[in-house]
Short mmCIF file of C-alpha atoms and ligand atoms in Angstrom, two decimals:
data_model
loop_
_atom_site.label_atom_id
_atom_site.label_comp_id
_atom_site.label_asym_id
_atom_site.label_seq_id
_atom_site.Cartn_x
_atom_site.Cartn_y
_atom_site.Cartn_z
CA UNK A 9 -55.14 12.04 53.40
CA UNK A 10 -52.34 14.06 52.44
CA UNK A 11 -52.17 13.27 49.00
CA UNK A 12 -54.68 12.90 46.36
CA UNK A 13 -54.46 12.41 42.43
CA UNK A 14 -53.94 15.97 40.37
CA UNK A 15 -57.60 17.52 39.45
CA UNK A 16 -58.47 16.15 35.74
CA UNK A 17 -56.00 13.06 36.18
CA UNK A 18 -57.51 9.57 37.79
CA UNK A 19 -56.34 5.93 38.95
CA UNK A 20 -57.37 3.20 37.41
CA UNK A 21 -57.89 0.34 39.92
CA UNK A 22 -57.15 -3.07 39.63
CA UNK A 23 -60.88 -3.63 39.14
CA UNK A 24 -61.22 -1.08 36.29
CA UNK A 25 -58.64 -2.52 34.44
CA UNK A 26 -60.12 -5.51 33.66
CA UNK A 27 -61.99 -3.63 31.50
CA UNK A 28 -59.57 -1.35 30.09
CA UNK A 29 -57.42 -4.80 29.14
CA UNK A 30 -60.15 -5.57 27.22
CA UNK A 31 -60.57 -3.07 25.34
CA UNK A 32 -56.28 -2.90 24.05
CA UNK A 33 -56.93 -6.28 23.06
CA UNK A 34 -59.64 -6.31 21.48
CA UNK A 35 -58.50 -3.20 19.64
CA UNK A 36 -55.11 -5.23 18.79
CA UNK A 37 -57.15 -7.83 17.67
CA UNK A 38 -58.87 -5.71 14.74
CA UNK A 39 -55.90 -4.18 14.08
CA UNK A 40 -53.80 -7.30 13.46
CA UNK A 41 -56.87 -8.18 11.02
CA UNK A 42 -56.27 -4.91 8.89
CA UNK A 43 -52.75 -5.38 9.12
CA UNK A 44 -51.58 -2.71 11.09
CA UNK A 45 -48.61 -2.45 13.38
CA UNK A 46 -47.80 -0.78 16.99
CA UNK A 47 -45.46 2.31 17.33
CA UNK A 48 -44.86 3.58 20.48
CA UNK A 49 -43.35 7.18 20.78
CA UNK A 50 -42.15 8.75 23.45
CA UNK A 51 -45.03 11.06 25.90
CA UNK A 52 -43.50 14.24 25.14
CA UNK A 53 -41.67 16.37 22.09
CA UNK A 54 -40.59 19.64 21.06
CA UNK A 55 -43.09 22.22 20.94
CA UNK A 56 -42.85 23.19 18.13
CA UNK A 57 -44.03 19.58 16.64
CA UNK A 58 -47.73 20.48 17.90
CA UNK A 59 -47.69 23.78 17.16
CA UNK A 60 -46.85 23.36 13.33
CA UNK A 61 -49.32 20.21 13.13
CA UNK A 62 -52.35 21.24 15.40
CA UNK A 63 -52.22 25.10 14.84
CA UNK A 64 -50.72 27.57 16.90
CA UNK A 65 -54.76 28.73 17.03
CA UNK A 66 -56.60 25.24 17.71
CA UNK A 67 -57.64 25.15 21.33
CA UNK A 68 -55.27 22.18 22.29
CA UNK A 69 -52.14 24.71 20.85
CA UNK A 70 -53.69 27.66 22.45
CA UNK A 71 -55.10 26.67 25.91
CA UNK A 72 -54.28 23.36 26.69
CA UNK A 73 -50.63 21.96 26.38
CA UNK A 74 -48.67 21.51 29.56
CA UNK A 75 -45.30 23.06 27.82
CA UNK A 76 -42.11 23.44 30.05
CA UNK A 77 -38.73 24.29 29.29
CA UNK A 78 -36.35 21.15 30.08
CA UNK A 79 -33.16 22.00 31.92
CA UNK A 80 -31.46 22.58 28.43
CA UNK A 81 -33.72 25.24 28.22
CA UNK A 82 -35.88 23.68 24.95
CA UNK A 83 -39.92 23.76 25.01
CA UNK A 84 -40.93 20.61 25.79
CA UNK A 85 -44.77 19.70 25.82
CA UNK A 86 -46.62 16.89 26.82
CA UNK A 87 -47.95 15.53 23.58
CA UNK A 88 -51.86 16.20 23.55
CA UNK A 89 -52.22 13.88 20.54
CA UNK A 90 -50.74 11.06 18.65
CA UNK A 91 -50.73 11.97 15.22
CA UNK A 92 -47.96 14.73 15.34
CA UNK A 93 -45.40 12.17 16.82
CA UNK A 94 -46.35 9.44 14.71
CA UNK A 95 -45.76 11.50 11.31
CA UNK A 96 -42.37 12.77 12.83
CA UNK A 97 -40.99 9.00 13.42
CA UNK A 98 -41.93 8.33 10.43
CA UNK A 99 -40.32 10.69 8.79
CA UNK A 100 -37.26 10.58 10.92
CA UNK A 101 -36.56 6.89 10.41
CA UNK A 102 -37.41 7.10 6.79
CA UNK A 103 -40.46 4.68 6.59
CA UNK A 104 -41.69 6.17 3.62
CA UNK A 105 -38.49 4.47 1.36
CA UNK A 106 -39.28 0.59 2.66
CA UNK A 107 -43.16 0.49 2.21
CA UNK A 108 -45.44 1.91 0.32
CA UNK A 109 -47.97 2.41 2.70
CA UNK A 110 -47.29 2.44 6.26
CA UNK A 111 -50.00 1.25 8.70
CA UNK A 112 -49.44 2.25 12.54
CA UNK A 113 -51.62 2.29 15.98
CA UNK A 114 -50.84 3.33 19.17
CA UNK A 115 -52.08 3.36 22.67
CA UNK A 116 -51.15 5.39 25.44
CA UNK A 117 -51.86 8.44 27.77
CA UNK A 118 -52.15 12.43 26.40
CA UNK A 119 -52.36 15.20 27.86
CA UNK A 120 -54.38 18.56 27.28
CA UNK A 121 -55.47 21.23 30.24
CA UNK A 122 -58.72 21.16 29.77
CA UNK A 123 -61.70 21.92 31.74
CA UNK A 124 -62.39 18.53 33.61
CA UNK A 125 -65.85 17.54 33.37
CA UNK A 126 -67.49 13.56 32.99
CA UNK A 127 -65.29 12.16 29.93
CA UNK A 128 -63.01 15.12 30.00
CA UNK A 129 -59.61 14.42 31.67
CA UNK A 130 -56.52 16.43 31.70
CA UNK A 131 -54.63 12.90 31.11
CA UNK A 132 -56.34 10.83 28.99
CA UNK A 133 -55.85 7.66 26.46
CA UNK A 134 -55.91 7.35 23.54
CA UNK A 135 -56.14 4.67 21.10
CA UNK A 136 -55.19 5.17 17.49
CA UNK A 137 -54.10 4.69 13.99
CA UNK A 138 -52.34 6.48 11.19
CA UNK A 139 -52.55 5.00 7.40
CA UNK A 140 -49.73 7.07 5.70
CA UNK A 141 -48.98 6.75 1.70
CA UNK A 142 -52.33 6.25 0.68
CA UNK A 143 -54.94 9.26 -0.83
CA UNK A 144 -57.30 6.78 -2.22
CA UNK A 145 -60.95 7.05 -0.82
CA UNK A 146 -60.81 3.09 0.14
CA UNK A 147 -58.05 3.65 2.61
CA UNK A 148 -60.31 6.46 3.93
CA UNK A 149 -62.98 3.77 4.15
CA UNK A 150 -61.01 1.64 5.70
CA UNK A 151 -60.35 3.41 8.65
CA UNK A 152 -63.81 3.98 9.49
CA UNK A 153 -64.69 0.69 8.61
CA UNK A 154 -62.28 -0.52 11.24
CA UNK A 155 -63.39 2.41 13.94
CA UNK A 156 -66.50 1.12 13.69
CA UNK A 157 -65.09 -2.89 13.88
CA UNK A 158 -63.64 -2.22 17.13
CA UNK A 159 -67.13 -0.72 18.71
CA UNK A 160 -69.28 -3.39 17.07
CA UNK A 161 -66.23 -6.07 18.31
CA UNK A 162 -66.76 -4.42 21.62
CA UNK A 163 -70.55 -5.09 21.71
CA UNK A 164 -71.04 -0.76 21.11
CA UNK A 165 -73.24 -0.96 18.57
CA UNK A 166 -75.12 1.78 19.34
CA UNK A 167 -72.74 4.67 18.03
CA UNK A 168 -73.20 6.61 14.97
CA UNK A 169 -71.01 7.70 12.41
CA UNK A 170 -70.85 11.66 11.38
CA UNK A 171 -68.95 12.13 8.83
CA UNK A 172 -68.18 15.42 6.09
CA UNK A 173 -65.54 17.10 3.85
CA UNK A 174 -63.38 19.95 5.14
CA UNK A 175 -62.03 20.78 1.42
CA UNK A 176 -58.27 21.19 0.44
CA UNK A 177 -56.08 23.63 -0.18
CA UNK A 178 -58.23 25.17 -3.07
CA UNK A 179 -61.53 25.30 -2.11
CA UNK A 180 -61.12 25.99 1.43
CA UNK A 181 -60.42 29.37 1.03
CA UNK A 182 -63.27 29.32 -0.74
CA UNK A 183 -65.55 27.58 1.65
CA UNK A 184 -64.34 30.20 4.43
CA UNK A 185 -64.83 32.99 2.22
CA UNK A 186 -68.72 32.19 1.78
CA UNK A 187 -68.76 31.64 5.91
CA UNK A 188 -67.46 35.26 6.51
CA UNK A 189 -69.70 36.56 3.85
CA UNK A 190 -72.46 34.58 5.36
CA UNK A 191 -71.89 35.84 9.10
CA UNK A 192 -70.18 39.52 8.31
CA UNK A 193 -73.54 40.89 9.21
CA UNK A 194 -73.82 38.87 12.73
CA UNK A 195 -70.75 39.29 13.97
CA UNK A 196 -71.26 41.20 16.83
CA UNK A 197 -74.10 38.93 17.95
CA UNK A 198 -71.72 35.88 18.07
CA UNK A 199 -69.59 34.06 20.65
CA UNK A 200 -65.72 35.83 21.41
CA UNK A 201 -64.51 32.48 19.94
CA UNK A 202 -66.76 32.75 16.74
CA UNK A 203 -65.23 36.30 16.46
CA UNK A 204 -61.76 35.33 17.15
CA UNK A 205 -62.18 32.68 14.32
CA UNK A 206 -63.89 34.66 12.05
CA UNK A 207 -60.17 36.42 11.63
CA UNK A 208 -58.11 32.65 11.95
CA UNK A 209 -60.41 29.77 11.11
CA UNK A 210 -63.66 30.84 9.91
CA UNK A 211 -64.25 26.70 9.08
CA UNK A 212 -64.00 26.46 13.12
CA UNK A 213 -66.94 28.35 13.73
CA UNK A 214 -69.27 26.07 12.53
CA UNK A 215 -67.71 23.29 15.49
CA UNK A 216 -69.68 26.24 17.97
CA UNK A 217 -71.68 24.45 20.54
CA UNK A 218 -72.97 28.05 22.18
CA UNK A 219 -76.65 28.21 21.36
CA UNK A 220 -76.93 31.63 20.72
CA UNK A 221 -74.84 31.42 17.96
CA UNK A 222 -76.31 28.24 16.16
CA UNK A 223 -79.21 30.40 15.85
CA UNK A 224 -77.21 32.22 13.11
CA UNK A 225 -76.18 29.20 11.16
CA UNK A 226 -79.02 27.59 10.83
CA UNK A 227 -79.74 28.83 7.05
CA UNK A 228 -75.77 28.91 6.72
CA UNK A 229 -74.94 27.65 3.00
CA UNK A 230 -74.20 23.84 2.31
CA UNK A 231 -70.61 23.79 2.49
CA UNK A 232 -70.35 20.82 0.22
CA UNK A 233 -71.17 22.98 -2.53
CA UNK A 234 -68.43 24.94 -2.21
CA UNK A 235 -65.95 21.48 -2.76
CA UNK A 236 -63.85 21.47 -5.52
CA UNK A 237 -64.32 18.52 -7.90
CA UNK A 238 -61.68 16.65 -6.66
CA UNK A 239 -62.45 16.82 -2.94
CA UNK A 240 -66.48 15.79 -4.34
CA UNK A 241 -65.07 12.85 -5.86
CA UNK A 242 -63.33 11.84 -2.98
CA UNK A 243 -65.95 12.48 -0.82
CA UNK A 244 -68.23 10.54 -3.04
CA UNK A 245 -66.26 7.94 -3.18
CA UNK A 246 -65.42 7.18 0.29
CA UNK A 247 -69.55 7.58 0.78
CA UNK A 248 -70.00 4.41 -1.87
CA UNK A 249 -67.30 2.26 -0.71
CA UNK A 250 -68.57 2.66 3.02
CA UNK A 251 -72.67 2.02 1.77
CA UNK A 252 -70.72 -0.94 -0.15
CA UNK A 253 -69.75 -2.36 3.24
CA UNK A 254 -72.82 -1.63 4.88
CA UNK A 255 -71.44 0.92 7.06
CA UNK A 256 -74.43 3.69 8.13
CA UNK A 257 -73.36 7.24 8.61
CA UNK A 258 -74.60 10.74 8.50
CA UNK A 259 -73.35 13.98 6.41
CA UNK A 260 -73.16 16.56 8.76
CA UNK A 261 -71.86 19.37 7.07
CA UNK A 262 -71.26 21.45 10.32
CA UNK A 263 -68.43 18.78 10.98
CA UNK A 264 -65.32 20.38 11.16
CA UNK A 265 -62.39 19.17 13.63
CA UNK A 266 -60.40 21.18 16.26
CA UNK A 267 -57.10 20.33 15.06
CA UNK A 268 -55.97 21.89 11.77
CA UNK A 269 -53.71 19.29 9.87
CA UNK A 270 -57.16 17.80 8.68
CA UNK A 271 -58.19 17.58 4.92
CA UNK A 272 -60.90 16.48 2.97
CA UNK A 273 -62.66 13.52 4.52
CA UNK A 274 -63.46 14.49 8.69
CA UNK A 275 -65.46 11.89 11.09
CA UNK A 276 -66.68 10.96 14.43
CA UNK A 277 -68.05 8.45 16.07
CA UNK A 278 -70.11 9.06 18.51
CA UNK A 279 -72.26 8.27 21.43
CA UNK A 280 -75.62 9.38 22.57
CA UNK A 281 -74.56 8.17 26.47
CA UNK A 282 -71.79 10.69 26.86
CA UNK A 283 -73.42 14.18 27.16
CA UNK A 284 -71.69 16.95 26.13
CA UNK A 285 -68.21 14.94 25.63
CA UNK A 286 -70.31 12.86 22.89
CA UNK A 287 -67.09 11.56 20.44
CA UNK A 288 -65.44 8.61 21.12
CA UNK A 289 -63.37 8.60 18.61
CA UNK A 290 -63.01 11.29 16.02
CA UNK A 291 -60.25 11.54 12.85
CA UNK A 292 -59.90 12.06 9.32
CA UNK A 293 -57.51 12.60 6.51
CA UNK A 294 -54.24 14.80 6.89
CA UNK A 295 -51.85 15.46 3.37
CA UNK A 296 -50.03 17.90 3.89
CA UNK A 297 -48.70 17.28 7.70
CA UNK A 298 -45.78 15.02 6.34
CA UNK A 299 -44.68 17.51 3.78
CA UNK A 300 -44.71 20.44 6.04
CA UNK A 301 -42.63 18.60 8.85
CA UNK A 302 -40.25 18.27 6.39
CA UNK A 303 -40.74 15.04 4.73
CA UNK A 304 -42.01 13.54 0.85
CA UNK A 305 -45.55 14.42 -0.25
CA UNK A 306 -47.35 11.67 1.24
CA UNK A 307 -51.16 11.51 1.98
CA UNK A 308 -52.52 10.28 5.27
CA UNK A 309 -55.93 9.34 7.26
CA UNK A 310 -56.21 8.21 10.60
CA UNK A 311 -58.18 8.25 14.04
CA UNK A 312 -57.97 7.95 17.65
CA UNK A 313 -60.39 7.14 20.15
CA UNK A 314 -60.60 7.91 23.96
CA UNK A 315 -60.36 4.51 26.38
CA UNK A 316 -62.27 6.62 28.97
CA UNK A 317 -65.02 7.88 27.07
CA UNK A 318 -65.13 3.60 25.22
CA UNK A 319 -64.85 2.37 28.93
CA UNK A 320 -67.67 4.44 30.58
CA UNK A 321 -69.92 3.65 27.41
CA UNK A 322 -69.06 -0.08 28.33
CA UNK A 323 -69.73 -0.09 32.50
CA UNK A 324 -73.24 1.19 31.69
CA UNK A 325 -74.23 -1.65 29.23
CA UNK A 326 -72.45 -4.50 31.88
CA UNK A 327 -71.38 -5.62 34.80
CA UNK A 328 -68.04 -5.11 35.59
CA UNK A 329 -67.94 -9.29 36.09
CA UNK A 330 -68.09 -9.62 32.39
CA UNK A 331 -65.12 -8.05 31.62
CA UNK A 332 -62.94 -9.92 34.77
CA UNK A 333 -60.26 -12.21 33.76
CA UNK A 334 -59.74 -15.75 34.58
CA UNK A 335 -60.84 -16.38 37.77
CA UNK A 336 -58.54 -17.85 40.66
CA UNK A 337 -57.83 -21.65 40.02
CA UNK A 338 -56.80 -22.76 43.27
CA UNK A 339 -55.93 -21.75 47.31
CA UNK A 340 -53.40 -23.23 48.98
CA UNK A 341 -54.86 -23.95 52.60
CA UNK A 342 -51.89 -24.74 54.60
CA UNK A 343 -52.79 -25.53 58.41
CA UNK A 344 -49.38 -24.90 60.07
CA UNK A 345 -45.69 -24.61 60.26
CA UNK A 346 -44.26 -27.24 57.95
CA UNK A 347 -47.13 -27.19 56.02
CA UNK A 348 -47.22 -23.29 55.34
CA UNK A 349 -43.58 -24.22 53.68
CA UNK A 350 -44.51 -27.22 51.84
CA UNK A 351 -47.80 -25.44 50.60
CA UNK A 352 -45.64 -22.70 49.66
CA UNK A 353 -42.99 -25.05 47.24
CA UNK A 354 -46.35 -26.61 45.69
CA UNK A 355 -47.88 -22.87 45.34
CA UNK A 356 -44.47 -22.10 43.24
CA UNK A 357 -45.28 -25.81 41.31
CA UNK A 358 -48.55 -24.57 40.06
CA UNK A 359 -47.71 -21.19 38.89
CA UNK A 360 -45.43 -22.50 37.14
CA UNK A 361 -47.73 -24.87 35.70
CA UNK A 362 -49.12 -22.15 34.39
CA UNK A 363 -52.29 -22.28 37.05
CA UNK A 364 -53.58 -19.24 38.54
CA UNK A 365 -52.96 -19.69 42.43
CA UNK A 366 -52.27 -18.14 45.65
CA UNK A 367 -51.88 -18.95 49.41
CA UNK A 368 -52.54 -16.99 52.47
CA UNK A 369 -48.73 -16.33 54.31
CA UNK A 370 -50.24 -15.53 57.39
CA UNK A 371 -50.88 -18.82 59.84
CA UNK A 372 -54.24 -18.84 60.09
CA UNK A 373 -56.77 -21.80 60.96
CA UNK A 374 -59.29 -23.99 58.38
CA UNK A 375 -62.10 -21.66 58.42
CA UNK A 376 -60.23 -18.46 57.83
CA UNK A 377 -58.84 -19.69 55.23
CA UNK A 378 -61.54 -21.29 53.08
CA UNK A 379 -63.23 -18.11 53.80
CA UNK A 380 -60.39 -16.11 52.12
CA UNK A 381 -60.68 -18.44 49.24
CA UNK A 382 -64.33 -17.67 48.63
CA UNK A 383 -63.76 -14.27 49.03
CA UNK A 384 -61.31 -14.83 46.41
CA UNK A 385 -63.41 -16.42 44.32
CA UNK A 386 -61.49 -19.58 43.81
CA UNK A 387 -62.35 -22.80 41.90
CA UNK A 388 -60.35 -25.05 44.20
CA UNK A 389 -58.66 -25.32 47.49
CA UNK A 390 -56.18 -27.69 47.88
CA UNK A 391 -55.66 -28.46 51.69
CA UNK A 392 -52.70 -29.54 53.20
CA UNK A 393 -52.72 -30.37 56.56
CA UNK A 394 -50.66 -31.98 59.35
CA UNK A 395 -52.30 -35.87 58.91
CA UNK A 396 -52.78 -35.49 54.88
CA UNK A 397 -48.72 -34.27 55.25
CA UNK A 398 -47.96 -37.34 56.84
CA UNK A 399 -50.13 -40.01 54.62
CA UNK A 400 -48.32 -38.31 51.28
CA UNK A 401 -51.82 -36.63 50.21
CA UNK A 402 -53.67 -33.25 50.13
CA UNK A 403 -57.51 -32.60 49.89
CA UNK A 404 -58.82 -31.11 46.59
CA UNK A 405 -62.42 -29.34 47.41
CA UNK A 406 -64.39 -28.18 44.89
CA UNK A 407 -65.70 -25.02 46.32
CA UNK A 408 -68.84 -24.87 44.53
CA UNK A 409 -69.81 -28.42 44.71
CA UNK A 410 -67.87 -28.98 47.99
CA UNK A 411 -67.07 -32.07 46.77
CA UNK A 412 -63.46 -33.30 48.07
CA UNK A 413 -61.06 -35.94 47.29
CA UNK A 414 -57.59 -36.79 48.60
CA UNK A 415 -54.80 -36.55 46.28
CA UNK A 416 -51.13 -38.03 46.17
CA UNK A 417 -48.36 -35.26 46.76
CA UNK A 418 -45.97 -37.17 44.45
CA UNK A 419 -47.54 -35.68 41.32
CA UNK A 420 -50.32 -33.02 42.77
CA UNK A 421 -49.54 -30.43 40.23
CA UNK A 422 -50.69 -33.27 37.53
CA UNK A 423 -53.63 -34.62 39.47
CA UNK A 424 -55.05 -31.03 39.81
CA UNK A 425 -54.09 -30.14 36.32
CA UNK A 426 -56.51 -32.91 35.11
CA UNK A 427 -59.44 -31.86 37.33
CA UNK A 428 -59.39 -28.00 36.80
P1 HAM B 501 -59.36 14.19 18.93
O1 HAM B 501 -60.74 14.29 18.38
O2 HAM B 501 -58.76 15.40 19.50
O3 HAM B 501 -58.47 13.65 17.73
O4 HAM B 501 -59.32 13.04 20.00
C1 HAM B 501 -59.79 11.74 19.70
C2 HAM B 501 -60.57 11.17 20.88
O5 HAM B 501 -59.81 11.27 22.09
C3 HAM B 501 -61.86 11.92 21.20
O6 HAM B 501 -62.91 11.49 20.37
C4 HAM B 501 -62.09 11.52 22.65
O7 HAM B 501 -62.70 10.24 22.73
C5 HAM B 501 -60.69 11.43 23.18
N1 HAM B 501 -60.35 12.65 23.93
C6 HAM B 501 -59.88 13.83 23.44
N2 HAM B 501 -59.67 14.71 24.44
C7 HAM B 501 -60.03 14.10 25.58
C8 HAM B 501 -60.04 14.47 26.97
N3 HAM B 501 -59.63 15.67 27.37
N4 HAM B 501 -60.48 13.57 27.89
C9 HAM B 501 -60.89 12.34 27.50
N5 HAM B 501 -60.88 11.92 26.22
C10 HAM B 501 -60.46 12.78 25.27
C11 HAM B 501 -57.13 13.42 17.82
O8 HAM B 501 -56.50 13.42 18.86
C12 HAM B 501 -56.49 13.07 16.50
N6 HAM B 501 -55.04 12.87 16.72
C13 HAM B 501 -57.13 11.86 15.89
C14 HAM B 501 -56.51 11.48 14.58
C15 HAM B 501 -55.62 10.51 14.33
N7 HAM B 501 -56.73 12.09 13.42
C16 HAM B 501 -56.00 11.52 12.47
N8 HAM B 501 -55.29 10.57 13.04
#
């Protein structure tokens, strides 16, 4: 074979997307329930749009965006994430002035460089949403409450919820200032990325996953401590309107996200089936992106989950039957010449009736045929052959009964519509 799929990038076959369908619609299904609407924006953008939101630091910014200069010479990249091009339509066409509080999803493929490994790809898809005009801790709520819809929706019930505060602007400093004091002394014993961070992001250290290192943060302060009273509030808050729905979830004050327009509230969801690629859907809350690309002050929360890391969850709880779509309603079995076009004008009859059919093109005899039915899995074959032709009938066979009757041709498309 002379060509195969780039490394970190995969098909998704006919059968697989079964699967994948289901998951967009069940996901649209929730999200028409909370009363949120699609945007779709385009696959790449300036630069500059991720480096402002994510961090010229972050790992995405750093390492992993596929970046190229466009034949006018501007740095395009591939957008790794959603949330940077959602905020900048937004802004651009002005959303902000006709609602209060705009609710968006999305759905579609990103792209980040990354080390492939099982539920890493270098394209990926995402699903996700973006609540923007609202800092109170219920819309906060509500997005994990509806995360955690979609999962239970899709019969992935066994996911937990982590969940923490990364601070604002006034107590972060704060909050990294304690870190640094905290791990001045074991600097040298820690990870190059813990001591590149220590300078950019000390909050990003605590996301380490090197073991060596966790060995120095074990007795590492509570962070929450260091909130300020507003961010405790908030966090409190979002923590009692998410017990009031019944939603479980776990402080862990390590939490801290890789991207660095987060605020305040900061949450995953994940999965104890994935290995080292564990969250299926991570997010939080984000108030200062729209202000710094230019637009109002206007708070924001949002998520996005990954439909590889939700679909291989799924194919190891069930078959991949379960998730197949309507099965084949009928085969055309049409034994020769005149038939094969007759068959053909009724094949066009049914489809457009709105039944799922097909017919073999290929003039083949009885036996072939019913055999490429089964194979397809159809409910019906409706045989038309030279004598049933000439009598004005076909044969409807129930192909898992066997049971057969002759119908008229004058109104077949009826007759089978009433038996299927
Ligand atoms: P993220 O945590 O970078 O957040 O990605 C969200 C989800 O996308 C992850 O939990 C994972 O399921 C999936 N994902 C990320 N990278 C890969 C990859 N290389 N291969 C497969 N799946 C991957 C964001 O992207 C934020 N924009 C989420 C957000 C929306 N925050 C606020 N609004």
């Amino acid at each position: 074979m002379k060509y195969s799929v780039v490394r970190g990038t995969k098909d998704i076959l006919p059968d697989e997307v079964e699967l994948w369908q289901y998951i967009e619609e069940t996901a649209r299904k929730i999200f028409a329930y909370y009363n949120y609407q699609e945007i779709r924006t385009p696959i790449f953008e300036v630069t500059e749009l991720f480096q402002k939101s994510l961090g010229d630091t972050s790992d995405v910014v750093a390492k992993e965006m596929y970046t190229f200069l466009d034949k006018g010479g501007r740095s395009i990249s591939l957008r790794p994430e959603s949330t940077a091009s959602v905020v900048r339509s937004y802004i651009q066409h002005s959303m902000y002035k006709t609602q209060k509080v705009s609710k968006l999803y999305y759905c579609g493929p990103m792209f980040r460089y990354d080390r492939p490994q099982a539920g890493r790809y270098r394209q990926f898809h995402q699903i996700g949403v973006e609540n923007l005009g609202s800092a109170e801790p219920f819309a906060d709520a509500e997005i994990i409450s509806l995360g955690v819809h979609i999962f239970d929706e899709l019969g992935l019930s066994d996911l937990s919820v982590a969940l923490n505060s990364s601070g604002c602007s006034v107590c972060r400093p704060v909050i990294e200032e304690r870190i640094k004091q905290f791990l001045g002394n074991s600097l040298p014993h820690l990870c190059k990325d813990c001591q590149r961070r220590f300078e950019t992001k000390p909050l990003r250290i605590l996301d380490c996953k090197n073991k060596k290192c966790n060995n120095y943060f074990s007795a590492l302060p509570d962070i929450r401590k260091s909130l300020c009273q507003e961010c405790k509030d908030h966090f409190n808050s979002v923590q009692e309107y998410l017990d009031s729905l019944g939603i479980e979830f776990k402080i862990n004050p390590r939490l801290v996200r890789g991207l660095d327009y987060y605020n305040r509230t900061v949450f995953e969801i994940v999965s104890d089936q994935l290995g080292a690629q564990n969250a299926i859907c991570g997010g939080g809350r984000y108030d200062t992106l729209v202000e710094k690309f230019g637009g109002p002050k206007v708070p924001a929360v949002g998520f996005a989950f990954g439909m590889e890391r939700t679909a291989l969850v799924l194919q190891s709880l069930h078959d991949k039957k379960e998730f197949k779509k309507e099965n084949l309603k009928l085969f055309i079995v049409a034994l020769g010449e005149m038939q094969r076009t007759k068959g053909f004008y009724i094949l066009d009859e049914m489809r457009r009736a709105g039944i799922k059919s097909e017919m073999s093109y290929s003039d083949s005899n009885l036996k072939t045929q019913l055999k490429l039915a089964n194979k397809l899995e159809a409910n019906y074959c409706l045989i038309i052959g030279e004598d049933e032709v000439e009598k004005g009938i076909a044969v409807l066979k129930n192909m898992g009964t066997g049971d057969q009757e002759e119908l008229s041709l004058d109104d077949v498309v009826t007759q089978v519509q009433e038996r299927i």
